[in-house]
Short mmCIF file of C-alpha atoms in Angstrom, two decimals:
data_model
loop_
_atom_site.label_atom_id
_atom_site.label_comp_id
_atom_site.label_asym_id
_atom_site.label_seq_id
_atom_site.Cartn_x
_atom_site.Cartn_y
_atom_site.Cartn_z
CA ARG A 160 55.52 -24.05 38.57
CA ARG A 161 54.05 -27.48 37.93
CA VAL A 162 55.52 -27.60 34.43
CA TRP A 163 58.90 -26.47 35.73
CA ASP A 164 58.89 -29.13 38.46
CA ASN A 165 57.88 -31.88 36.03
CA LEU A 166 60.62 -30.94 33.60
CA ARG A 167 63.13 -31.19 36.44
CA LYS A 168 61.70 -34.56 37.46
CA LEU A 169 62.17 -35.86 33.93
CA LEU A 170 65.80 -34.78 33.99
CA ILE A 171 66.36 -36.08 37.51
CA PHE A 172 65.02 -39.48 36.47
CA ASN A 173 66.27 -39.95 32.91
CA LEU A 174 69.80 -38.60 33.22
CA PRO A 175 71.14 -40.87 36.00
CA VAL A 176 69.49 -44.06 34.71
CA ASN A 177 70.84 -43.46 31.21
CA PHE A 178 74.32 -42.68 32.49
CA ALA A 179 74.23 -45.77 34.71
CA GLN A 180 73.87 -48.06 31.69
CA GLY A 181 76.97 -46.79 29.98
CA PHE A 182 79.06 -46.45 33.12
CA SER A 183 78.18 -50.00 34.19
CA ILE A 184 79.89 -51.28 31.07
CA PHE A 185 82.76 -48.81 31.32
CA TRP A 186 83.59 -49.56 34.96
CA SER A 187 83.23 -53.29 34.48
CA TYR A 188 86.30 -53.22 32.26
CA VAL A 189 88.07 -50.73 34.53
CA VAL A 190 87.76 -53.02 37.56
CA GLY A 191 88.91 -56.01 35.52
CA PHE A 192 85.80 -57.97 34.45
CA SER A 193 86.43 -60.07 31.33
CA ASN A 194 82.82 -59.57 30.12
CA ALA A 195 80.44 -56.65 30.34
CA PRO A 196 77.45 -57.06 32.69
CA LEU A 197 75.04 -55.77 30.04
CA THR A 198 74.74 -56.43 26.34
CA ALA A 199 73.98 -53.82 23.67
CA ILE A 200 70.40 -55.01 23.17
CA GLN A 201 69.74 -54.83 26.91
CA VAL A 202 71.03 -51.25 27.06
CA LEU A 203 68.87 -50.22 24.09
CA TYR A 204 65.82 -51.86 25.61
CA VAL A 205 66.29 -50.09 28.95
CA ASN A 206 66.64 -46.75 27.17
CA MET A 207 63.40 -47.32 25.27
CA VAL A 208 61.39 -48.68 28.20
CA THR A 209 62.36 -46.12 30.84
CA ALA A 210 61.89 -43.15 28.49
CA CYS A 211 58.52 -44.29 27.13
CA THR A 212 56.96 -45.60 30.34
CA MET A 213 58.19 -44.41 33.72
CA GLY A 214 59.93 -41.31 32.41
CA MET A 215 56.88 -40.02 30.54
CA SER A 216 54.58 -40.77 33.49
CA LEU A 217 56.45 -38.12 35.50
CA ALA A 218 55.33 -35.51 32.97
CA VAL A 219 51.73 -35.81 34.18
CA GLU A 220 52.53 -35.40 37.85
CA PRO A 221 50.16 -33.00 39.65
CA ALA A 222 51.53 -29.96 41.43
CA GLU A 223 53.28 -30.77 44.69
CA PRO A 224 51.63 -29.68 47.96
CA GLY A 225 52.50 -26.10 48.89
CA VAL A 226 53.88 -25.27 45.46
CA MET A 227 52.38 -21.76 45.59
CA ASN A 228 53.90 -21.08 49.00
CA ARG A 229 57.42 -21.13 47.59
CA PRO A 230 59.22 -17.87 46.90
CA PRO A 231 59.45 -16.86 43.24
CA ARG A 232 62.06 -18.61 41.17
CA ARG A 233 65.27 -16.65 40.80
CA PRO A 234 65.50 -14.90 37.39
CA GLY A 235 67.87 -16.76 35.11
CA LYS A 236 67.69 -19.99 37.13
CA ARG A 237 68.81 -22.91 35.00
CA LEU A 238 66.73 -26.01 34.47
CA LEU A 239 69.84 -28.16 34.77
CA GLY A 240 70.80 -26.79 38.17
CA LYS A 241 73.03 -27.98 40.97
CA LEU A 242 70.40 -30.24 42.52
CA VAL A 243 69.72 -31.98 39.21
CA LEU A 244 73.42 -32.50 38.57
CA TRP A 245 74.04 -33.77 42.10
CA ARG A 246 71.11 -36.19 41.98
CA CYS A 247 72.30 -37.41 38.59
CA VAL A 248 75.78 -38.22 39.93
CA PHE A 249 74.50 -39.67 43.21
CA VAL A 250 71.90 -42.05 41.72
CA CYS A 251 74.19 -43.04 38.85
CA VAL A 252 76.85 -44.16 41.34
CA ILE A 253 74.29 -46.18 43.33
CA LEU A 254 72.98 -47.99 40.26
CA VAL A 255 76.44 -48.72 38.85
CA VAL A 256 77.67 -50.10 42.18
CA LEU A 257 74.63 -52.35 42.57
CA VAL A 258 74.75 -53.64 38.99
CA LEU A 259 78.45 -54.52 39.20
CA ALA A 260 78.15 -55.97 42.71
CA MET A 261 75.21 -58.24 41.83
CA TYR A 262 76.88 -59.29 38.58
CA LYS A 263 80.03 -60.29 40.46
CA TRP A 264 77.99 -61.96 43.21
CA ALA A 265 76.10 -64.05 40.68
CA LEU A 266 79.30 -65.18 38.96
CA ASP A 267 80.82 -66.22 42.29
CA THR A 268 77.80 -68.00 43.81
CA LEU A 269 76.22 -69.87 40.90
CA PRO A 270 76.60 -73.69 41.10
CA ASP A 271 79.83 -75.14 39.78
CA GLU A 272 78.01 -77.52 37.43
CA TYR A 273 76.98 -74.59 35.23
CA ASP A 274 79.25 -74.07 32.26
CA ASP A 275 80.83 -70.66 31.59
CA ASP A 276 78.18 -69.55 29.07
CA LYS A 277 75.31 -70.39 31.40
CA ARG A 278 76.96 -68.62 34.32
CA LEU A 279 77.54 -65.53 32.19
CA ASN A 280 73.96 -65.49 30.90
CA LYS A 281 72.44 -65.83 34.36
CA ALA A 282 74.76 -63.18 35.79
CA ARG A 283 73.83 -60.80 32.97
CA ALA A 284 70.15 -61.53 33.54
CA GLU A 285 70.53 -60.56 37.18
CA ALA A 286 72.47 -57.38 36.35
CA PHE A 287 69.85 -56.45 33.75
CA ASN A 288 66.98 -56.87 36.21
CA VAL A 289 68.85 -55.09 39.01
CA LEU A 290 69.19 -52.05 36.75
CA VAL A 291 65.53 -52.01 35.68
CA PHE A 292 64.04 -52.71 39.10
CA GLY A 293 66.42 -50.16 40.63
CA GLU A 294 64.94 -47.64 38.21
CA ILE A 295 61.45 -48.64 39.34
CA GLY A 296 62.34 -47.87 42.95
CA TYR A 297 63.98 -44.61 41.92
CA CYS A 298 60.97 -43.59 39.81
CA LEU A 299 58.70 -43.78 42.84
CA THR A 300 60.89 -41.50 44.93
CA THR A 301 61.25 -39.03 42.03
CA ARG A 302 57.56 -38.15 42.30
CA PHE A 303 58.64 -35.49 44.81
CA ILE A 304 61.92 -33.67 44.29
CA LYS A 305 62.60 -32.92 47.96
CA MET A 306 59.51 -34.05 49.84
CA SER A 307 59.50 -37.51 51.34
CA THR A 308 57.49 -40.32 49.78
CA PHE A 309 57.21 -42.07 53.15
CA HIS A 310 53.70 -40.64 53.22
CA PRO A 311 50.21 -41.65 52.02
CA ARG A 312 50.33 -38.85 49.43
CA VAL A 313 52.59 -41.02 47.28
CA PHE A 314 49.64 -43.29 46.47
CA VAL A 315 47.36 -40.57 45.09
CA GLY A 316 47.48 -38.00 42.33
CA ASN A 317 49.10 -39.98 39.51
CA TYR A 318 47.86 -43.49 38.84
CA VAL A 319 49.76 -43.53 35.54
CA ILE A 320 53.10 -43.93 37.28
CA PHE A 321 51.96 -47.08 39.09
CA LEU A 322 50.59 -48.45 35.84
CA THR A 323 53.90 -47.90 34.05
CA MET A 324 55.85 -49.41 36.96
CA ALA A 325 53.67 -52.53 36.81
CA ILE A 326 54.06 -52.75 33.04
CA THR A 327 57.83 -52.42 33.32
CA ALA A 328 58.06 -55.12 36.00
CA GLY A 329 55.77 -57.43 34.00
CA MET A 330 57.88 -56.92 30.87
CA GLN A 331 60.99 -57.92 32.80
CA VAL A 332 59.42 -61.21 33.85
CA PHE A 333 58.23 -61.76 30.27
CA LEU A 334 61.69 -61.16 28.82
CA THR A 335 63.37 -63.34 31.42
CA TYR A 336 61.23 -66.47 30.97
CA THR A 337 59.58 -66.39 27.52
CA PRO A 338 61.31 -68.84 25.14
CA GLY A 339 62.82 -67.15 22.13
CA VAL A 340 62.53 -63.69 23.66
CA GLN A 341 64.92 -64.56 26.48
CA TRP A 342 67.44 -65.87 23.95
CA PHE A 343 67.23 -62.60 22.00
CA PHE A 344 68.01 -60.66 25.18
CA ASN A 345 70.90 -62.99 26.16
CA MET A 346 68.99 -64.59 29.04
CA PRO A 347 68.27 -68.12 27.75
CA ASP A 348 68.52 -69.70 31.21
CA GLY A 349 66.32 -67.27 33.14
CA MET A 350 67.00 -66.53 36.82
CA ASP A 351 66.91 -68.48 40.10
CA GLY A 352 64.82 -67.54 43.13
CA ILE A 353 67.78 -66.23 45.11
CA GLN A 354 68.64 -63.95 42.21
CA TRP A 355 65.15 -62.45 42.26
CA ALA A 356 65.50 -61.89 46.00
CA ARG A 357 68.68 -59.90 45.44
CA VAL A 358 66.96 -57.88 42.70
CA ILE A 359 64.08 -56.90 45.01
CA VAL A 360 66.50 -55.99 47.80
CA CYS A 361 68.44 -53.75 45.41
CA MET A 362 65.22 -52.00 44.38
CA VAL A 363 64.39 -51.29 48.03
CA VAL A 364 67.96 -50.11 48.71
CA VAL A 365 67.79 -47.57 45.88
CA TYR A 366 64.46 -46.26 47.14
CA ILE A 367 65.57 -45.91 50.77
CA VAL A 368 68.99 -44.41 50.04
CA VAL A 369 67.53 -41.72 47.77
CA GLU A 370 64.86 -40.93 50.35
CA VAL A 371 67.53 -40.44 53.00
CA GLU A 372 69.54 -38.27 50.62
CA LYS A 373 66.48 -36.05 50.02
CA GLN A 374 66.29 -35.30 53.75
CA LEU A 375 70.00 -34.49 53.98
CA VAL A 376 70.58 -32.65 50.72
CA ASP A 377 69.57 -29.16 51.90
CA PRO A 378 71.08 -29.04 55.41
CA ILE A 379 74.26 -31.02 54.69
CA MET A 380 74.94 -31.74 51.02
CA MET A 381 74.10 -28.50 49.20
CA PRO A 382 76.39 -26.28 51.36
CA ILE A 383 79.20 -28.55 50.14
CA ILE A 384 77.96 -29.04 46.59
CA ARG A 385 77.31 -25.39 45.71
CA PRO A 386 80.91 -24.19 46.25
CA CYS A 387 82.21 -27.21 44.34
CA PHE A 388 80.01 -26.59 41.32
CA GLY A 389 80.71 -22.86 41.55
CA TRP A 390 84.44 -23.51 41.49
CA MET A 391 84.03 -25.85 38.51
CA HIS A 392 81.99 -23.27 36.63
CA LYS A 393 84.50 -20.52 37.39
CA HIS A 394 87.45 -22.57 36.11
CA THR A 395 85.68 -24.06 33.09
CA PRO A 396 86.93 -22.59 29.77
CA LYS A 397 84.44 -20.17 28.26
CA PHE A 398 84.01 -22.23 25.09
CA PHE A 399 82.74 -25.14 27.26
CA ARG A 400 80.06 -23.18 29.11
CA TYR A 401 77.07 -21.04 28.20
CA ASP A 402 76.35 -17.79 29.99
CA ALA A 403 73.11 -16.22 28.84
CA PRO A 404 73.65 -12.65 27.58
CA GLU A 405 72.09 -9.85 29.62
CA ASP A 406 69.19 -8.38 27.66
CA GLU A 407 67.49 -5.02 28.16
CA HIS A 408 64.91 -6.46 30.54
CA ASP A 409 67.68 -7.85 32.75
CA LYS A 410 69.40 -4.46 32.85
CA VAL A 411 66.19 -2.66 33.86
CA ALA A 412 65.49 -5.28 36.54
CA LYS A 413 69.04 -4.89 37.86
CA VAL A 414 68.61 -1.10 38.16
CA ARG A 415 65.33 -1.57 40.01
CA ARG A 416 66.82 -4.04 42.45
CA THR A 417 69.73 -1.65 43.05
CA SER A 418 67.39 1.26 43.76
CA LEU A 419 65.35 -0.81 46.19
CA THR A 420 68.20 -2.34 48.16
CA GLY A 421 70.26 0.84 48.27
CA ALA A 422 73.28 -0.97 46.85
CA GLY A 423 75.52 0.38 44.13
CA SER A 424 75.04 3.88 42.76
CA GLY A 425 71.40 4.11 43.84
CA GLU A 426 70.29 4.99 40.29
CA LEU A 427 66.51 5.04 40.03
CA PRO A 428 64.53 3.71 37.09
CA PRO A 429 63.62 6.12 34.30
CA GLY A 430 60.77 8.37 35.38
CA ALA A 431 61.37 7.98 39.10
CA GLY A 432 61.42 11.20 41.12
CA GLN A 433 64.75 11.86 42.76
CA HIS A 434 63.06 13.57 45.71
CA HIS A 435 61.27 10.38 46.75
CA THR A 436 62.80 7.87 49.12
CA THR A 437 62.38 4.19 48.27
CA GLU A 438 63.16 2.27 51.42
CA ARG A 439 64.09 -1.37 50.97
CA THR A 440 61.17 -3.78 50.76
CA SER A 441 62.67 -6.70 48.83
CA ALA A 442 65.43 -7.38 46.38
CA THR A 443 62.96 -7.81 43.52
CA TYR A 444 59.69 -6.18 44.61
CA GLY A 445 58.35 -2.64 44.66
CA VAL A 446 59.31 0.72 43.15
CA ALA A 447 57.98 4.30 43.36
CA ILE A 448 57.35 6.13 40.08
CA GLY A 449 57.15 9.92 40.02
CA ARG A 450 54.51 11.13 42.45
CA VAL A 451 52.58 7.82 42.47
CA SER A 452 53.52 4.61 44.23
CA ALA A 453 51.91 1.40 43.02
CA VAL A 454 50.88 -1.41 45.31
CA ARG A 455 49.77 -4.71 43.80
CA THR A 456 46.45 -5.95 45.11
CA GLY A 457 45.51 -9.54 45.90
CA SER A 458 44.14 -10.02 42.37
CA GLY A 459 47.48 -9.06 40.84
CA ARG A 460 46.31 -5.66 39.46
CA LEU A 461 46.92 -2.12 40.58
CA PRO A 462 44.07 -0.43 42.48
CA ASP A 463 41.96 1.94 40.44
CA ALA A 464 42.41 4.84 42.87
CA ALA A 465 45.64 6.72 42.47
CA VAL A 466 47.80 6.92 45.56
CA GLY A 467 49.63 10.22 45.76
CA GLU A 468 52.87 10.86 47.56
CA VAL A 469 52.96 7.35 49.07
CA THR A 470 56.13 5.31 49.20
CA PRO A 471 56.38 1.54 49.69
CA ALA A 472 57.45 2.06 53.30
CA ALA A 473 54.26 4.00 54.04
CA THR A 474 51.97 1.23 52.84
CA ASN A 475 53.09 -1.21 55.55
CA VAL A 476 53.14 -3.87 52.81
CA ALA A 477 56.19 -6.10 53.04
CA ASP A 478 56.38 -6.99 49.35
CA VAL A 479 54.97 -5.08 46.39
CA LYS A 480 55.56 -5.95 42.77
CA LEU A 481 55.51 -3.69 39.75
CA THR A 482 55.37 -4.95 36.17
CA LEU A 483 55.86 -2.92 33.00
CA GLU A 484 52.08 -2.84 32.51
CA ASP A 485 51.60 -1.50 36.03
CA GLU A 486 54.33 1.10 35.46
CA ALA A 487 52.56 2.45 32.38
CA LYS A 488 49.26 2.51 34.27
CA ALA A 489 50.82 4.45 37.13
CA LYS A 490 52.34 7.00 34.74
CA ARG A 491 48.95 7.58 33.12
CA LYS A 492 47.38 8.14 36.54
CA ASP A 493 50.17 10.58 37.44
CA LYS A 494 49.51 12.52 34.24
CA ASN A 495 45.77 12.66 34.93
CA ILE A 496 46.44 14.00 38.44
CA GLN A 497 48.64 16.77 37.05
CA LEU A 498 45.96 17.77 34.49
CA ALA A 499 43.31 17.88 37.21
CA ASP A 500 45.50 20.11 39.40
CA SER A 501 46.02 22.53 36.53
#
């Protein structure tokens, strides 16, 4: 579960920040700017820095509190799910809006004595730093996918992420003011104090807005988002989408779920006695095989003693789980019982 969560965090962080770079340039021309807010070298640098520093630091995140209290992940659940796609769109829009707004603000408020080249360079420097520092604020909130980071737990568990955030911020100051380097990154005139103030405010805005969205996504946003994405998937041409084929394991699992819930034809798994009743326990847990019903113990294994003529309903256990290994073990016990009776 920790690996799964960290993979999702990598996608949730890297996808929107990478899209924001390209869309900032695209929408700058759409809204009528004569020059792009970011240069090619700035975009390449952001890609390299965010992927190698803050993005990779999310891969060593410890397991979130209560991770083992969650219900099992739905079979066939996609890594690039609805939440990841929604967060990608949401954060990308925030970053693009802030980059374009600060770029326009800088062009309009810089002193009139600056020539056009100096105004453009300083505006691009501000847009560049707004993007990177916005990613720093977003990286901090990505430590927990849905849990709030307005909590002391955000300061423990992964010191690497704070190290990479400090390195990224220090590199931005180095690029902005180091002679020669700042010229290479199209920032020969550096930035003024008021520009840095706007950059810090934008970083805080990204952090707070995403935190608020995390609290509203389940009760408000996802009931709206799920039907929208479902409609899009339904009306997407088949050659544009990938539906995983149903293998033999999926078919067997489907039959077991059907037999447990009482839905469909009620067909029991191979080897199940038709004279036994299998009352519903869960959509994915529990099944009776022949004359023996298997109940998983706390250690995850079947008990050594065979349980004869016992159904899941008689065990008073809400959820029981049967794997293929347990099924074979139960069949062997059933066979031994029959030999002993004879």
